[in-house]
mmCIF file of C-alpha atoms in Angstrom:
data_model
loop_
_atom_site.group_PDB
_atom_site.id
_atom_site.type_symbol
_atom_site.label_atom_id
_atom_site.label_comp_id
_atom_site.label_asym_id
_atom_site.label_seq_id
_atom_site.Cartn_x
_atom_site.Cartn_y
_atom_site.Cartn_z
ATOM 1 C CA MET A 1 124.274 16.491 123.793
ATOM 2 C CA SER A 2 126.245 19.082 121.831
ATOM 3 C CA TYR A 3 129.918 19.692 121.052
ATOM 4 C CA PHE A 4 132.339 22.494 120.224
ATOM 5 C CA VAL A 5 135.504 21.507 118.350
ATOM 6 C CA THR A 6 138.691 23.368 117.503
ATOM 7 C CA GLY A 7 141.101 21.949 114.942
ATOM 8 C CA GLY A 8 138.317 20.304 112.955
ATOM 9 C CA THR A 9 140.150 20.712 109.642
ATOM 10 C CA GLY A 10 143.213 18.876 110.952
ATOM 11 C CA PHE A 11 144.089 15.204 110.557
ATOM 12 C CA ILE A 12 142.807 14.117 113.985
ATOM 13 C CA GLY A 13 139.987 16.652 113.810
ATOM 14 C CA ARG A 14 138.453 15.215 110.661
ATOM 15 C CA TYR A 15 138.310 11.749 112.189
ATOM 16 C CA THR A 16 136.899 13.174 115.423
ATOM 17 C CA LEU A 17 134.064 14.881 113.566
ATOM 18 C CA GLU A 18 133.251 11.601 111.883
ATOM 19 C CA ARG A 19 133.061 9.864 115.270
ATOM 20 C CA LEU A 20 130.885 12.619 116.738
ATOM 21 C CA LEU A 21 128.415 12.169 113.895
ATOM 22 C CA GLU A 22 127.768 8.680 115.269
ATOM 23 C CA ARG A 23 126.315 10.360 118.355
ATOM 24 C CA LYS A 24 123.300 12.590 118.695
ATOM 25 C CA GLY A 25 123.583 16.356 118.974
ATOM 26 C CA LYS A 26 124.835 19.410 117.164
ATOM 27 C CA ILE A 27 128.522 19.894 116.455
ATOM 28 C CA TYR A 28 129.973 23.412 116.351
ATOM 29 C CA VAL A 29 133.359 23.722 114.674
ATOM 30 C CA LEU A 30 135.773 26.645 114.884
ATOM 31 C CA VAL A 31 136.910 27.514 111.366
ATOM 32 C CA ARG A 32 139.179 30.272 110.126
ATOM 33 C CA PRO A 33 137.556 32.207 107.270
ATOM 34 C CA GLN A 34 140.295 31.076 104.869
ATOM 35 C CA SER A 35 139.600 27.432 105.780
ATOM 36 C CA LYS A 36 135.852 27.476 105.135
ATOM 37 C CA ASP A 37 136.124 25.774 101.741
ATOM 38 C CA ARG A 38 138.262 23.068 103.285
ATOM 39 C CA MET A 39 135.699 22.467 106.023
ATOM 40 C CA ASP A 40 132.888 22.436 103.456
ATOM 41 C CA ALA A 41 134.736 19.657 101.624
ATOM 42 C CA ILE A 42 135.261 17.685 104.850
ATOM 43 C CA ILE A 43 131.578 17.945 105.765
ATOM 44 C CA GLU A 44 130.620 16.661 102.337
ATOM 45 C CA ARG A 45 133.184 13.861 102.394
ATOM 46 C CA ILE A 46 132.127 12.463 105.770
ATOM 47 C CA GLY A 47 128.473 12.656 104.795
ATOM 48 C CA ALA A 48 127.286 14.930 107.588
ATOM 49 C CA PRO A 49 123.509 15.497 107.497
ATOM 50 C CA LYS A 50 122.566 19.090 106.819
ATOM 51 C CA GLY A 51 122.698 21.195 109.958
ATOM 52 C CA ARG A 52 124.545 18.661 112.132
ATOM 53 C CA ILE A 53 127.888 20.465 111.792
ATOM 54 C CA VAL A 54 127.748 24.227 112.262
ATOM 55 C CA GLN A 55 130.775 26.310 111.341
ATOM 56 C CA VAL A 56 131.631 29.305 113.525
ATOM 57 C CA ALA A 57 134.245 31.747 112.270
ATOM 58 C CA GLY A 58 137.238 32.450 114.489
ATOM 59 C CA ASN A 59 140.919 31.949 115.184
ATOM 60 C CA LEU A 60 142.863 30.238 117.966
ATOM 61 C CA THR A 61 145.148 33.226 118.443
ATOM 62 C CA GLU A 62 142.350 35.695 119.267
ATOM 63 C CA PRO A 63 140.531 36.313 122.581
ATOM 64 C CA ASN A 64 137.361 34.197 122.814
ATOM 65 C CA LEU A 65 138.853 32.388 119.788
ATOM 66 C CA GLY A 66 137.611 35.293 117.677
ATOM 67 C CA LEU A 67 133.953 34.270 118.062
ATOM 68 C CA SER A 68 131.313 36.947 117.650
ATOM 69 C CA ALA A 69 128.865 37.619 120.477
ATOM 70 C CA ALA A 70 126.170 35.850 118.468
ATOM 71 C CA ASP A 71 128.310 32.723 118.049
ATOM 72 C CA ARG A 72 129.262 32.718 121.726
ATOM 73 C CA GLU A 73 125.559 32.726 122.501
ATOM 74 C CA LYS A 74 125.054 29.740 120.173
ATOM 75 C CA ILE A 75 127.588 27.578 121.986
ATOM 76 C CA LYS A 76 126.848 28.595 125.579
ATOM 77 C CA ASP A 77 125.047 25.334 126.325
ATOM 78 C CA VAL A 78 127.475 22.857 124.714
ATOM 79 C CA ASP A 79 128.242 19.783 126.782
ATOM 80 C CA HIS A 80 131.749 19.045 125.519
ATOM 81 C CA PHE A 81 134.495 21.452 124.442
ATOM 82 C CA LEU A 82 137.083 19.551 122.376
ATOM 83 C CA HIS A 83 140.329 21.472 121.912
ATOM 84 C CA LEU A 84 142.307 19.791 119.124
ATOM 85 C CA GLY A 85 143.641 22.930 117.459
ATOM 86 C CA ALA A 86 147.447 23.042 117.634
ATOM 87 C CA ILE A 87 150.655 22.863 115.650
ATOM 88 C CA TYR A 88 151.697 19.219 115.364
ATOM 89 C CA ASP A 89 155.214 19.814 114.092
ATOM 90 C CA ILE A 90 158.352 19.383 116.194
ATOM 91 C CA THR A 91 160.322 21.412 113.622
ATOM 92 C CA ALA A 92 158.121 24.534 113.941
ATOM 93 C CA SER A 93 159.664 27.606 115.563
ATOM 94 C CA ASP A 94 159.281 28.384 119.247
ATOM 95 C CA GLN A 95 157.186 31.462 118.398
ATOM 96 C CA ALA A 96 154.789 29.540 116.147
ATOM 97 C CA ASN A 97 154.380 26.779 118.731
ATOM 98 C CA ARG A 98 153.847 29.290 121.516
ATOM 99 C CA GLU A 99 151.274 31.402 119.679
ATOM 100 C CA THR A 100 149.130 28.421 118.710
ATOM 101 C CA ASN A 101 149.739 25.727 121.304
ATOM 102 C CA VAL A 102 150.002 27.916 124.403
ATOM 103 C CA GLY A 103 148.127 31.061 123.333
ATOM 104 C CA GLY A 104 145.424 29.014 121.642
ATOM 105 C CA THR A 105 144.899 26.915 124.760
ATOM 106 C CA ILE A 106 144.670 30.006 126.957
ATOM 107 C CA ASN A 107 141.996 31.452 124.672
ATOM 108 C CA ALA A 108 140.134 28.139 124.501
ATOM 109 C CA VAL A 109 140.131 27.681 128.276
ATOM 110 C CA ARG A 110 138.924 31.233 128.906
ATOM 111 C CA LEU A 111 136.083 30.740 126.458
ATOM 112 C CA ALA A 112 135.175 27.340 127.912
ATOM 113 C CA ASN A 113 135.074 28.836 131.405
ATOM 114 C CA GLN A 114 132.270 31.138 130.229
ATOM 115 C CA LEU A 115 130.070 28.203 129.255
ATOM 116 C CA ASP A 116 127.509 26.734 131.590
ATOM 117 C CA HIS A 117 128.588 23.130 132.076
ATOM 118 C CA ALA A 118 130.993 22.019 129.360
ATOM 119 C CA THR A 119 133.603 19.334 129.960
ATOM 120 C CA PHE A 120 136.937 20.493 128.525
ATOM 121 C CA HIS A 121 138.870 17.932 126.456
ATOM 122 C CA LEU A 122 142.494 18.647 125.507
ATOM 123 C CA VAL A 123 144.306 16.583 122.906
ATOM 124 C CA SER A 124 147.828 16.907 124.270
ATOM 125 C CA SER A 125 150.788 14.704 123.313
ATOM 126 C CA ILE A 126 153.207 12.190 124.767
ATOM 127 C CA ALA A 127 155.716 14.964 124.005
ATOM 128 C CA VAL A 128 154.974 16.308 127.510
ATOM 129 C CA ALA A 129 157.154 13.442 128.747
ATOM 130 C CA GLY A 130 160.127 15.034 127.007
ATOM 131 C CA ARG A 131 163.356 13.155 127.724
ATOM 132 C CA TYR A 132 161.990 11.359 130.760
ATOM 133 C CA ASN A 133 163.988 8.180 131.374
ATOM 134 C CA GLY A 134 161.591 5.345 132.134
ATOM 135 C CA VAL A 135 157.873 4.680 131.947
ATOM 136 C CA PHE A 136 155.866 7.910 131.896
ATOM 137 C CA ARG A 137 152.430 6.958 133.215
ATOM 138 C CA GLU A 138 149.212 8.731 132.311
ATOM 139 C CA ASP A 139 148.831 9.978 135.907
ATOM 140 C CA MET A 140 152.251 11.678 135.736
ATOM 141 C CA PHE A 141 152.812 15.242 134.630
ATOM 142 C CA ASP A 142 155.641 17.315 136.099
ATOM 143 C CA ALA A 143 158.307 14.723 136.863
ATOM 144 C CA GLY A 144 161.338 16.925 136.248
ATOM 145 C CA GLN A 145 161.602 15.731 132.658
ATOM 146 C CA ARG A 146 163.859 17.604 130.220
ATOM 147 C CA LEU A 147 161.827 19.334 127.491
ATOM 148 C CA GLU A 148 164.304 19.720 124.668
ATOM 149 C CA PHE A 149 162.155 20.934 121.767
ATOM 150 C CA PRO A 150 159.814 23.951 121.492
ATOM 151 C CA TYR A 151 156.956 21.583 120.657
ATOM 152 C CA ASP A 152 157.532 19.564 123.848
ATOM 153 C CA ARG A 153 157.668 22.684 126.005
ATOM 154 C CA THR A 154 154.500 24.215 124.581
ATOM 155 C CA LYS A 155 152.520 20.974 124.864
ATOM 156 C CA PHE A 156 153.627 20.746 128.502
ATOM 157 C CA GLU A 157 152.613 24.356 129.132
ATOM 158 C CA SER A 158 149.259 23.958 127.410
ATOM 159 C CA GLU A 159 148.451 20.916 129.546
ATOM 160 C CA GLN A 160 149.506 22.832 132.648
ATOM 161 C CA ILE A 161 147.084 25.627 131.722
ATOM 162 C CA VAL A 162 144.219 23.153 131.479
ATOM 163 C CA ARG A 163 145.126 21.520 134.781
ATOM 164 C CA GLU A 164 145.325 24.831 136.629
ATOM 165 C CA GLU A 165 142.771 27.099 134.972
ATOM 166 C CA VAL A 166 139.781 25.104 133.718
ATOM 167 C CA SER A 167 136.923 25.833 136.117
ATOM 168 C CA GLY A 168 134.862 22.737 135.270
ATOM 169 C CA PRO A 169 135.599 19.077 134.563
ATOM 170 C CA TRP A 170 138.439 18.327 132.152
ATOM 171 C CA ARG A 171 140.215 15.460 130.446
ATOM 172 C CA VAL A 172 143.606 15.220 128.737
ATOM 173 C CA TYR A 173 144.623 12.787 126.001
ATOM 174 C CA ARG A 174 148.265 12.121 125.076
ATOM 175 C CA PRO A 175 148.603 10.317 121.754
ATOM 176 C CA ALA A 176 152.034 9.262 120.552
ATOM 177 C CA MET A 177 153.155 9.751 116.914
ATOM 178 C CA VAL A 178 149.905 9.713 114.962
ATOM 179 C CA VAL A 179 150.068 7.598 111.815
ATOM 180 C CA GLY A 180 147.570 6.691 109.105
ATOM 181 C CA ASP A 181 144.225 4.955 109.404
ATOM 182 C CA SER A 182 144.584 1.439 110.842
ATOM 183 C CA GLU A 183 142.554 -0.067 107.991
ATOM 184 C CA THR A 184 143.296 2.092 104.949
ATOM 185 C CA GLY A 185 146.658 3.602 105.896
ATOM 186 C CA VAL A 186 145.408 7.008 104.714
ATOM 187 C CA ILE A 187 147.422 10.018 105.920
ATOM 188 C CA ASP A 188 147.187 13.728 105.144
ATOM 189 C CA LYS A 189 150.882 14.569 104.749
ATOM 190 C CA ILE A 190 154.318 12.962 104.724
ATOM 191 C CA ASP A 191 156.038 13.807 107.983
ATOM 192 C CA GLY A 192 157.066 12.229 111.287
ATOM 193 C CA PRO A 193 157.897 8.507 110.973
ATOM 194 C CA TYR A 194 157.002 8.535 107.271
ATOM 195 C CA LEU A 195 160.123 10.581 106.549
ATOM 196 C CA LEU A 196 162.177 7.660 107.888
ATOM 197 C CA PHE A 197 160.337 5.230 105.632
ATOM 198 C CA LYS A 198 161.153 7.380 102.596
ATOM 199 C CA TRP A 199 164.834 7.460 103.569
ATOM 200 C CA ILE A 200 164.935 3.669 103.929
ATOM 201 C CA LYS A 201 163.273 3.242 100.540
ATOM 202 C CA ARG A 202 165.747 5.607 98.835
ATOM 203 C CA ALA A 203 168.705 3.902 100.498
ATOM 204 C CA ALA A 204 167.489 0.437 99.521
ATOM 205 C CA GLY A 205 167.078 1.507 95.898
ATOM 206 C CA SER A 206 170.573 2.952 95.619
ATOM 207 C CA LEU A 207 172.526 0.060 97.142
ATOM 208 C CA PRO A 208 173.374 -3.356 95.620
ATOM 209 C CA ALA A 209 170.911 -6.075 96.605
ATOM 210 C CA TRP A 210 173.739 -8.221 97.997
ATOM 211 C CA LEU A 211 174.984 -5.519 100.385
ATOM 212 C CA PRO A 212 173.809 -5.985 104.000
ATOM 213 C CA THR A 213 172.306 -2.810 105.432
ATOM 214 C CA PRO A 214 171.882 -1.909 109.104
ATOM 215 C CA GLY A 215 168.402 -1.642 110.498
ATOM 216 C CA ILE A 216 166.551 -1.233 113.749
ATOM 217 C CA VAL A 217 166.273 -4.650 115.365
ATOM 218 C CA GLY A 218 164.146 -4.960 118.449
ATOM 219 C CA GLY A 219 163.690 -1.196 118.701
ATOM 220 C CA ARG A 220 160.457 0.449 119.794
ATOM 221 C CA ALA A 221 158.602 3.513 118.580
ATOM 222 C CA ASN A 222 155.403 4.942 120.030
ATOM 223 C CA MET A 223 152.895 5.227 117.179
ATOM 224 C CA VAL A 224 149.101 5.216 117.105
ATOM 225 C CA PRO A 225 146.660 5.134 114.154
ATOM 226 C CA VAL A 226 144.595 8.284 113.766
ATOM 227 C CA ASP A 227 141.284 6.411 114.020
ATOM 228 C CA TYR A 228 142.350 5.050 117.424
ATOM 229 C CA VAL A 229 143.040 8.593 118.640
ATOM 230 C CA ALA A 230 139.691 9.908 117.421
ATOM 231 C CA GLY A 231 137.815 6.899 118.784
#
């Protein structure tokens, strides 16, 4: 069993690599040249045995993900193609989201279609549900939902590309807001729901202790620990 992974230096990617090390087989990871030192540090931190994780230089925005002919030959027999590489930022511009989330998926799918028997795995997002009113089931996709943000639209389009263009077997995963490790709470950056926590903390520190403050009572938010996503 062997694997090819994009987005290995990302938050979800690092946990995914750690999980893959629990299985047998070689793991090929797409790494931009400027991110090699970062990947070296990740490999050391997760204790990967020498030779288990093989870095291949490339970029999501290039045809064939920028892989050389020699590297394409290396990965031609991989069993699982895990596409995690994306921009996970709802505030990013439409152009940035489109180049990476849509363009990157197109390039990944075209490369995967050249491989012999790989199953394509896309880490999508619950953002594909957009402003859908009601329960959006995992077997639903195009339900006429309103896609308000560039991030939502590009995640929808990237999933559509996988559904329509992957020539072999494929799977799609839609995590909600990804938060820190369920046991340690470790995160890689302060964004998403953590920005709200910081605001609450600042507000609580600036107001008298006796003053009642409004809060969210009985509200719901879709969050999932990163280790659950990778598992």
